[in-house]
Coordinates of C-alpha atoms in Angstrom, one line a residue:
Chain A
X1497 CA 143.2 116.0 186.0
X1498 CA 146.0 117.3 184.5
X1499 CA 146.6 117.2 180.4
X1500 CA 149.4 115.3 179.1
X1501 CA 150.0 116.6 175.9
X1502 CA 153.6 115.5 174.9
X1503 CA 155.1 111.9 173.7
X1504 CA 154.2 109.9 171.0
X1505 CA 150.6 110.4 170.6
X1506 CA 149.3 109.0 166.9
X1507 CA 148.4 111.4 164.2
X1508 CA 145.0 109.3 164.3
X1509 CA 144.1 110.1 167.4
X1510 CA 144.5 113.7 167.1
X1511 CA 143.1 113.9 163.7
X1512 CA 139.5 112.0 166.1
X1513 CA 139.6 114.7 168.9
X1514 CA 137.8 117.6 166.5
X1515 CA 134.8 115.2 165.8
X1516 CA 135.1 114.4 169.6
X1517 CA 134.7 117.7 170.5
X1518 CA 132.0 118.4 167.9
X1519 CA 129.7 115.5 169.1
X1520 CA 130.5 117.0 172.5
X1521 CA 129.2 120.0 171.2
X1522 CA 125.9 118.7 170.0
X1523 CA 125.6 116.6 173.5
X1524 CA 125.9 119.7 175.2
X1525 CA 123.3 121.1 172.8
X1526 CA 120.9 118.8 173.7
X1527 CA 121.3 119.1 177.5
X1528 CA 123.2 116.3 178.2
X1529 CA 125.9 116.3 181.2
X1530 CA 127.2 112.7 181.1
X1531 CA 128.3 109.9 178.5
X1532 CA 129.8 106.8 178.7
X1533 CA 132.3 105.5 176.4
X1534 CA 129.6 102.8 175.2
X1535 CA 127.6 105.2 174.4
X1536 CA 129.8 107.4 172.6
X1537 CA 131.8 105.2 171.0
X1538 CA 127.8 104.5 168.8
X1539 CA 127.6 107.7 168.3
X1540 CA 131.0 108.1 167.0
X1541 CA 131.3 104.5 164.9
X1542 CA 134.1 103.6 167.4
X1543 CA 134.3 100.7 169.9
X1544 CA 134.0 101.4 173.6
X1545 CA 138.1 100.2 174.0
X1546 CA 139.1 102.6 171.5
X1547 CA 137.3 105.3 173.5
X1548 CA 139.1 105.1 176.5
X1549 CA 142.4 104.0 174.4
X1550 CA 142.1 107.8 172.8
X1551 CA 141.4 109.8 175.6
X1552 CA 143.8 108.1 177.7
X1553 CA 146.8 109.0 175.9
X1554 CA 146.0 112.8 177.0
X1555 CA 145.1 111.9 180.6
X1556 CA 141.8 110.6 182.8
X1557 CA 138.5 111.9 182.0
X1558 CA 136.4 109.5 182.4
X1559 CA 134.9 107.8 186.1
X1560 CA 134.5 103.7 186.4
X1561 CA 130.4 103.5 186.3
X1562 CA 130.0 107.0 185.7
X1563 CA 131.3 107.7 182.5
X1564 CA 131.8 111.0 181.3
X1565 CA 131.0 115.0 182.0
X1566 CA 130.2 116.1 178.8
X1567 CA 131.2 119.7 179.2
X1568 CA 134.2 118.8 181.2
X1569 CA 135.5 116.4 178.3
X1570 CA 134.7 119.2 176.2
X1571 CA 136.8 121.7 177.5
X1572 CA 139.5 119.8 178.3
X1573 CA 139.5 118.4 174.5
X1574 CA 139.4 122.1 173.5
X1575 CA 142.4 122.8 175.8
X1576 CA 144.5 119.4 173.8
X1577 CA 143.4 121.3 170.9
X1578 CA 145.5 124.7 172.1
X1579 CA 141.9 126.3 171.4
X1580 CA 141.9 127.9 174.6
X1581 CA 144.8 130.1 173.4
X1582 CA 144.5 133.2 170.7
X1583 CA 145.7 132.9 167.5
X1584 CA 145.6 135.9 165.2
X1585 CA 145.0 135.2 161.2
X1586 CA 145.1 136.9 158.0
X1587 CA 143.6 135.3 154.8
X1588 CA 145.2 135.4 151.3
X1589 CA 143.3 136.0 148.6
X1590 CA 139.6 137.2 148.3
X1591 CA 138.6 135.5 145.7
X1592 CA 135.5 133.1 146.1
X1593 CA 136.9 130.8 148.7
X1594 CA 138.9 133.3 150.6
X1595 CA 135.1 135.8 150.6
X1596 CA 133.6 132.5 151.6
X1597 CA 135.7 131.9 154.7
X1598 CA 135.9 135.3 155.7
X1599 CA 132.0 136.0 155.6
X1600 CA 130.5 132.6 156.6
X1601 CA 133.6 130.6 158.5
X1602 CA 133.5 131.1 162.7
X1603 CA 137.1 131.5 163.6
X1604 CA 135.7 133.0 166.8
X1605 CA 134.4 129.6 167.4
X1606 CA 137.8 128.3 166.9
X1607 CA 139.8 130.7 169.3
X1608 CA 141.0 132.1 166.0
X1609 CA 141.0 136.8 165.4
X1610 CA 141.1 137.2 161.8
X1611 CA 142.8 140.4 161.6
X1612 CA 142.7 141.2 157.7
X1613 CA 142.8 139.9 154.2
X1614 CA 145.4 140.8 151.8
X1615 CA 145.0 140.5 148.0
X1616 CA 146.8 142.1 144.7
X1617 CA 143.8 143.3 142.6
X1618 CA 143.2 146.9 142.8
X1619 CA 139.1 146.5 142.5
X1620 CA 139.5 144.5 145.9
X1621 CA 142.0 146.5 148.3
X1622 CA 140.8 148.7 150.6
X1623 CA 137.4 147.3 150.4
X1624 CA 135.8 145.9 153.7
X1625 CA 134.3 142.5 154.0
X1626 CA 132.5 141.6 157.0
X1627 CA 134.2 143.9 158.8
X1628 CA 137.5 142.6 157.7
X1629 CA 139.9 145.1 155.4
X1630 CA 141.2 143.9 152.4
X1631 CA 144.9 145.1 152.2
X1632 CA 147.0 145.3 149.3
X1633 CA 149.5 141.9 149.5
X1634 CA 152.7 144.4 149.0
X1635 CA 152.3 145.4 152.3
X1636 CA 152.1 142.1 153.9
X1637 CA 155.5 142.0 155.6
X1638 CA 155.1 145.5 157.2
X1639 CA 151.7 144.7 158.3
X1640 CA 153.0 141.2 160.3
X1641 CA 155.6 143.0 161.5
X1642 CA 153.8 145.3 163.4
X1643 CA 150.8 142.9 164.1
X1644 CA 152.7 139.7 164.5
X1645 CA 150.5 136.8 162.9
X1646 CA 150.1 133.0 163.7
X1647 CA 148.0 131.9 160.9
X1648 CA 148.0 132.4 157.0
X1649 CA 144.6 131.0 155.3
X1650 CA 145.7 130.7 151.8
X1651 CA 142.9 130.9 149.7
X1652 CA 144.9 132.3 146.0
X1653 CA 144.9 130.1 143.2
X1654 CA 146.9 126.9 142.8
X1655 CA 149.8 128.9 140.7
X1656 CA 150.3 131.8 143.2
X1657 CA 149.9 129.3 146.3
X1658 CA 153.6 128.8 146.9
X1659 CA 154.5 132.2 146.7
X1660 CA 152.3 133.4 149.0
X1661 CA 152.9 130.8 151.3
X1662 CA 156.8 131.7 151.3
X1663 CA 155.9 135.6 151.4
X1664 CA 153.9 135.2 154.6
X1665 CA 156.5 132.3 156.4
X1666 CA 158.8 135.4 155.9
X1667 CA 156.8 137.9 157.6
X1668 CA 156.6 135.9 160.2
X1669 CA 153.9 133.8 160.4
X1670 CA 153.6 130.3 162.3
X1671 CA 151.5 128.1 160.3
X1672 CA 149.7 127.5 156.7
X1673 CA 145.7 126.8 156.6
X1674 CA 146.3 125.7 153.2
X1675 CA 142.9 126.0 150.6
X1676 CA 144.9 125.9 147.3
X1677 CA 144.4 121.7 146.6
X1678 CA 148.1 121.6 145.9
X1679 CA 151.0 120.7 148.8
X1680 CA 153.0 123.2 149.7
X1681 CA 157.3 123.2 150.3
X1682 CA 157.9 125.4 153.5
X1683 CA 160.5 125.0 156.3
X1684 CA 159.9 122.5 158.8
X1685 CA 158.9 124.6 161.7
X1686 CA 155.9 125.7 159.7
X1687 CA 152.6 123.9 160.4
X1688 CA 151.0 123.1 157.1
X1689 CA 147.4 122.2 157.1
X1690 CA 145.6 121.3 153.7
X1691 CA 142.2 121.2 152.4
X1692 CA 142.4 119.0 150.1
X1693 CA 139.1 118.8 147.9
X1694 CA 140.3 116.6 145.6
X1695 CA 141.5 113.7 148.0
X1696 CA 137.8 114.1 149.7
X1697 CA 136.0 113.9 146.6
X1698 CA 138.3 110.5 145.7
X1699 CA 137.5 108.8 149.0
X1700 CA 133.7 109.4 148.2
X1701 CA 134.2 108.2 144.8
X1702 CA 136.1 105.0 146.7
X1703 CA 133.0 103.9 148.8
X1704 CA 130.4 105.5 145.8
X1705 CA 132.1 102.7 143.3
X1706 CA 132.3 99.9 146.1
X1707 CA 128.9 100.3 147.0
X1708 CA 127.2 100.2 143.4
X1709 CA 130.0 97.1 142.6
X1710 CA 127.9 95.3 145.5
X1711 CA 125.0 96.4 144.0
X1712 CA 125.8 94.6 140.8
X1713 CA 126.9 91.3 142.4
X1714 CA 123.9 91.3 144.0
X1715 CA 121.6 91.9 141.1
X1716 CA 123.7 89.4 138.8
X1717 CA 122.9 86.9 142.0
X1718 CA 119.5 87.5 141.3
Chain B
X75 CA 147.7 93.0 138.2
X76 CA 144.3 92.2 139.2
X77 CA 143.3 94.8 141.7
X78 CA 141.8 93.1 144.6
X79 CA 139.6 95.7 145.8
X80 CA 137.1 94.1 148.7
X81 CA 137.9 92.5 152.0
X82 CA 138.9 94.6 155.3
X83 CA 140.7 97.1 154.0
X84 CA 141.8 99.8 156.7
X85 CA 140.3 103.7 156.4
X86 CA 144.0 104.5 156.8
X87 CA 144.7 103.0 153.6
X88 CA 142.3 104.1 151.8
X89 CA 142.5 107.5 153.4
X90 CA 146.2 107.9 152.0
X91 CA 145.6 106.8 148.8
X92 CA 144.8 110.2 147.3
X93 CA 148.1 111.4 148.1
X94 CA 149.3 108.7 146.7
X95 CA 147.6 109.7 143.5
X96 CA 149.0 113.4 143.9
X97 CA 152.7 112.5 144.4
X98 CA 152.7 110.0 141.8
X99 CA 151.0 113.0 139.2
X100 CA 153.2 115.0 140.3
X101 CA 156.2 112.9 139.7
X102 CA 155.1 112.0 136.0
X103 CA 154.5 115.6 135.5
X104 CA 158.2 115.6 136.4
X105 CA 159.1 112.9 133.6
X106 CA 159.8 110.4 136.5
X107 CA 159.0 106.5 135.3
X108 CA 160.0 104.9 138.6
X109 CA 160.3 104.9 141.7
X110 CA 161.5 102.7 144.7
X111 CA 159.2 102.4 147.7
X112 CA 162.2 104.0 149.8
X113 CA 161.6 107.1 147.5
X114 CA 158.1 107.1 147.5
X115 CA 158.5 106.7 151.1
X116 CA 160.7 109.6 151.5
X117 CA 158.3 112.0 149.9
X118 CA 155.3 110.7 151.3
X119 CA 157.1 110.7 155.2
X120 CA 155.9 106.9 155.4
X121 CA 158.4 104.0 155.7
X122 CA 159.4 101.9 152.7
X123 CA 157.4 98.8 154.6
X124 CA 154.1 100.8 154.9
X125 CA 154.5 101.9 151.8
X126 CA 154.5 98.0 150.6
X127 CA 151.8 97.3 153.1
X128 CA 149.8 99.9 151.8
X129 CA 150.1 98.8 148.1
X130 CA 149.6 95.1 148.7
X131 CA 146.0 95.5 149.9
X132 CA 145.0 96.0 146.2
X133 CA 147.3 93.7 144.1
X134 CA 151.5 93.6 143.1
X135 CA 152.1 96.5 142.1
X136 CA 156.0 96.8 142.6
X137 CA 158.6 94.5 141.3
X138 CA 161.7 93.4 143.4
X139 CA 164.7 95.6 142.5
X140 CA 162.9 97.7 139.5
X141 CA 160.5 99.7 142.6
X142 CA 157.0 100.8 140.7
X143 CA 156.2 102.1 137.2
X144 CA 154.8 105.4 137.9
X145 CA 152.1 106.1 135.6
X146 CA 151.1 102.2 136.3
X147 CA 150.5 102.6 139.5
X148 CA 149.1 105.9 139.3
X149 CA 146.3 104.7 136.5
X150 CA 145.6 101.5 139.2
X151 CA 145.0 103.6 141.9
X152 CA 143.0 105.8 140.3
X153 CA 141.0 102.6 139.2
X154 CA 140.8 101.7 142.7
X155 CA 139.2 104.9 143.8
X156 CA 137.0 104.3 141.5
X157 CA 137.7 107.2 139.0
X158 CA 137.9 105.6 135.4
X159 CA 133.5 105.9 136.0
X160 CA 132.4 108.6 135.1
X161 CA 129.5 109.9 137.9
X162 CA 127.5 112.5 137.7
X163 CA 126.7 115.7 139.8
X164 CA 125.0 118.5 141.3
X165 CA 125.7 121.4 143.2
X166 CA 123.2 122.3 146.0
X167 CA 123.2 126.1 146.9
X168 CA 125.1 128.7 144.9
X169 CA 126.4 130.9 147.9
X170 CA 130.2 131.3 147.8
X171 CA 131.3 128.3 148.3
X172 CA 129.0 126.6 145.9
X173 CA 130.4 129.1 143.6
X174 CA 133.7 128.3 144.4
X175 CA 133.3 125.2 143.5
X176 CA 130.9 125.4 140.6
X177 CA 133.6 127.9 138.9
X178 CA 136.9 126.7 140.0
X179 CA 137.2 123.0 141.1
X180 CA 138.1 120.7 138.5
X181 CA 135.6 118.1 138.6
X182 CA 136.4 116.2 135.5
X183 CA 140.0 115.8 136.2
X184 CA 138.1 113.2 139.2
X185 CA 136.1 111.6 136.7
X186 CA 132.8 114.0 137.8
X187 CA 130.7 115.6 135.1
X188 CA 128.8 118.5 136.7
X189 CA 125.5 119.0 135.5
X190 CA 123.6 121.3 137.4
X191 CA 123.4 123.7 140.5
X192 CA 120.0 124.2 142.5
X193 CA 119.1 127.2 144.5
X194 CA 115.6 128.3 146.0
X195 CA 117.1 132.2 145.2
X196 CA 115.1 133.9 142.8
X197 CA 117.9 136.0 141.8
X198 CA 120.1 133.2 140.5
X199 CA 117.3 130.4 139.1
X200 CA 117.6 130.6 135.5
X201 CA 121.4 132.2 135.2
X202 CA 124.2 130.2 134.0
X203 CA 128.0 130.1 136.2
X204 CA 130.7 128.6 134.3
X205 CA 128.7 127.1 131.9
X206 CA 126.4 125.3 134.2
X207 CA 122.3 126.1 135.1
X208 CA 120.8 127.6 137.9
X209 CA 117.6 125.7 138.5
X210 CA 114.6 126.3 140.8
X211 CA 115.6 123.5 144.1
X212 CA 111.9 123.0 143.7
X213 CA 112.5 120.7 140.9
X214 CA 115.3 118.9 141.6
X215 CA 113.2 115.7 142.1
X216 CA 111.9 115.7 138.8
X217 CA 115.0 116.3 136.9
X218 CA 116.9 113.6 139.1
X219 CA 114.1 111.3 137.9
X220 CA 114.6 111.9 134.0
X221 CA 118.3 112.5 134.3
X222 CA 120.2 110.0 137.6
X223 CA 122.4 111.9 139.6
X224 CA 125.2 110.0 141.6
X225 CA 126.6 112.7 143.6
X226 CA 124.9 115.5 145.7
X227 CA 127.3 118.7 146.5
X228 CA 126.2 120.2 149.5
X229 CA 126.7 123.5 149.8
X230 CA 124.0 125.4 151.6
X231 CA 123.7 127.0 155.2
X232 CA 124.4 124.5 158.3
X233 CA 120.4 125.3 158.8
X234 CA 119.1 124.1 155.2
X235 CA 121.9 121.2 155.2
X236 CA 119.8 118.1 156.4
X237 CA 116.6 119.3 154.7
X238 CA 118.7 119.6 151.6
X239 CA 120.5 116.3 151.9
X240 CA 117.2 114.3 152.4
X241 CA 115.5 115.9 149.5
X242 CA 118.4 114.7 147.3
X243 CA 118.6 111.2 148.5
X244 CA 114.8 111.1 148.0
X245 CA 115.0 112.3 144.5
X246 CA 118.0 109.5 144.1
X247 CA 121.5 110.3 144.4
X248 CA 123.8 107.9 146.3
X249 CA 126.3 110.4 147.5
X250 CA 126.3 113.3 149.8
X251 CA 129.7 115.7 149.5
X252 CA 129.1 117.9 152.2
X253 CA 130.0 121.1 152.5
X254 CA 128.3 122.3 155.5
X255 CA 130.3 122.0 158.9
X256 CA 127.7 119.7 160.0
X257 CA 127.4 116.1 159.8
X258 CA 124.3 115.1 158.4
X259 CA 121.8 112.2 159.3
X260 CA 121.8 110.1 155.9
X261 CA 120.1 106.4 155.3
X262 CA 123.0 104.2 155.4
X263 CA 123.1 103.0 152.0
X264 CA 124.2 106.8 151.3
X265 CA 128.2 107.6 151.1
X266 CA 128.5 110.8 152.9
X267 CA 131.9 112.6 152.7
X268 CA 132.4 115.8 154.8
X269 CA 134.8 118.9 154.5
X270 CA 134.5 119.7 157.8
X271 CA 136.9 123.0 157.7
X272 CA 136.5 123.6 161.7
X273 CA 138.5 119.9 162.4
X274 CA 141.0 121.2 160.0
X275 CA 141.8 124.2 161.6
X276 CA 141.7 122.3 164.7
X277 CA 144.3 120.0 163.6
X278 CA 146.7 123.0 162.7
X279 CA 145.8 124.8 166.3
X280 CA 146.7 121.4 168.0
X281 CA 150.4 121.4 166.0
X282 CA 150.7 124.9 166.4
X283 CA 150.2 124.8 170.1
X284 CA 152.5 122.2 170.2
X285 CA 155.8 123.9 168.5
X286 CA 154.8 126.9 170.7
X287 CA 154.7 124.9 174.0
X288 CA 158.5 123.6 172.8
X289 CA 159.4 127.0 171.9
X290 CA 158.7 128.4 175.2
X291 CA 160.2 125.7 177.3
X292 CA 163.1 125.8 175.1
X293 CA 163.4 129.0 176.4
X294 CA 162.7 128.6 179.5
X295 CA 166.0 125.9 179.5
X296 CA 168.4 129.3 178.1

């Protein structure tokens, strides 16, 4: 069963594969060992074809009239994902989003260290939050240089986001987890990964105003 | 320009038409007033034809050897999304990232007015965060009833999150922006919309293991 990762595999498909895994998760949680693609594709909003169209582009999971091993999919879902590897992160920024990723988010969960935060405010450095030590952002560079870093969560605000971002691409770090709700211009071999807050709250606001637009058709059809 | 909004129109689309929105603010905040779709493409990494396709769900927006009108199309799509409403909201749970949000996301800019946050927390009920009330959860339903809500910001523990949801749809609001990691079991006639932070780092792990994989064989090949 070996994992082919490479080729042209869609952007939609890999954007699927974390709530795969996350329904996995919750399957497992429940005690069960085996799904089929029927049955997960109801769980999931997705058609049985699509199912086995997704999974196949990574390799064969799944067993004519058998379906498949929940914890095996799992794992090997987590594997497509590179989460069986370690990636070391710092977070930029301690103000409310950055305390709230560092104290409540699971990067352990994620196959993710978080080694330390960095920020510029006096009142902040040298503090310790959740065991994490806030280190003045000056010393950024030396720090990655002799703790080599994959990830920078920049959590600073919208203004001071591309500088940060720049400031950590040149101390050596891999990729961007990107908090700041504005898109970021970094070389090409960085991975750039946005939370976008804004562009979630407009979808809702998409299907909120469809849905009360049918709602008023229906009560003018009344 | 009549904006055709209904039929079968793809997630996709509508998924990518928030960063529509952003590019095209950000090019009128540049003093751009058109655009061609092989621009547009450019910055938006889509081809020229998608770019048509995409746009052509709603309406004509572009004209044959002029491209678009910026702010036009910018004020249509934000009609499409529904954000020339106004909608109302609440925050559930004033941890950290209800905070976050509460103090430093720009609701109105998306056509939200935020009206209130709830908490069960003794020590916050009754204080005020960026100009906004803490009130006792305990009466969320009664001020839902003498003051409609559309929109229900999510923001406690994973463990509180469905109990919280459900209360709000119960006392009334028709959207669920959930903050919580974990998808929530909503009537259907509710539009949830999740920031689910794990599949985002997920996403940047899968990318990231990627360029390293190339890196290493790359390598390998010296």
């Amino acid at each position: 069963m070996a994992v082919k990762k490479k080729g042209n595999i869609s952007s939609n498909v890999i954007n699927r594969l974390p709530a795969y895994l996350r329904q996995l998760d919750k399957l497992t949680e429940a005690g069960e060992t085996r799904i089929s693609s029927r049955e997960l594709g109801e769980i999931m909003d997705l058609t049985p074809s699509q199912i086995r169209q997704d999974l196949s582009c990574f390799g064969e999971f799944g067993q004519q009239g058998y379906g498949y091993h929940v914890q095996t999919l799992r794992n090997e879902i987590a594997k497509i994902l590179g989460m069986d590897r370690s990636y070391k992160a710092i977070i930029l920024g301690t103000g409310k989003i950055g305390r709230a990723m560092l104290e409540h988010f699971d990067f352990s969960a994620n196959g993710v260290t978080l080694e330390a935060a960095f920020d510029v405010r006096p009142e902040v450095v040298g503090k310790t939050f959740a065991g994490i030590p806030v280190i003045d952002a000056h010393e950024m560079q030396s720090y990655c240089e002799k703790n080599p870093i994959d990830i920078a969560v920049v959590c600073v605000s919208a203004e001071g986001a591309q500088r940060a971002a720049t400031h950590a691409c040149e101390a050596g770090v891999r990729a961007i987890w990107n908090f700041t709700n504005t898109m970021l211009d970094l070389p090409k071999e960085i991975v750039q990964e946005n939370i976008f807050f804004s562009d979630s709250l407009q979808r809702l606001e998409y299907y909120l105003s469809d849905m009360l637009d049918e709602e008023a058709k229906k009560r003018e059809h009344l």
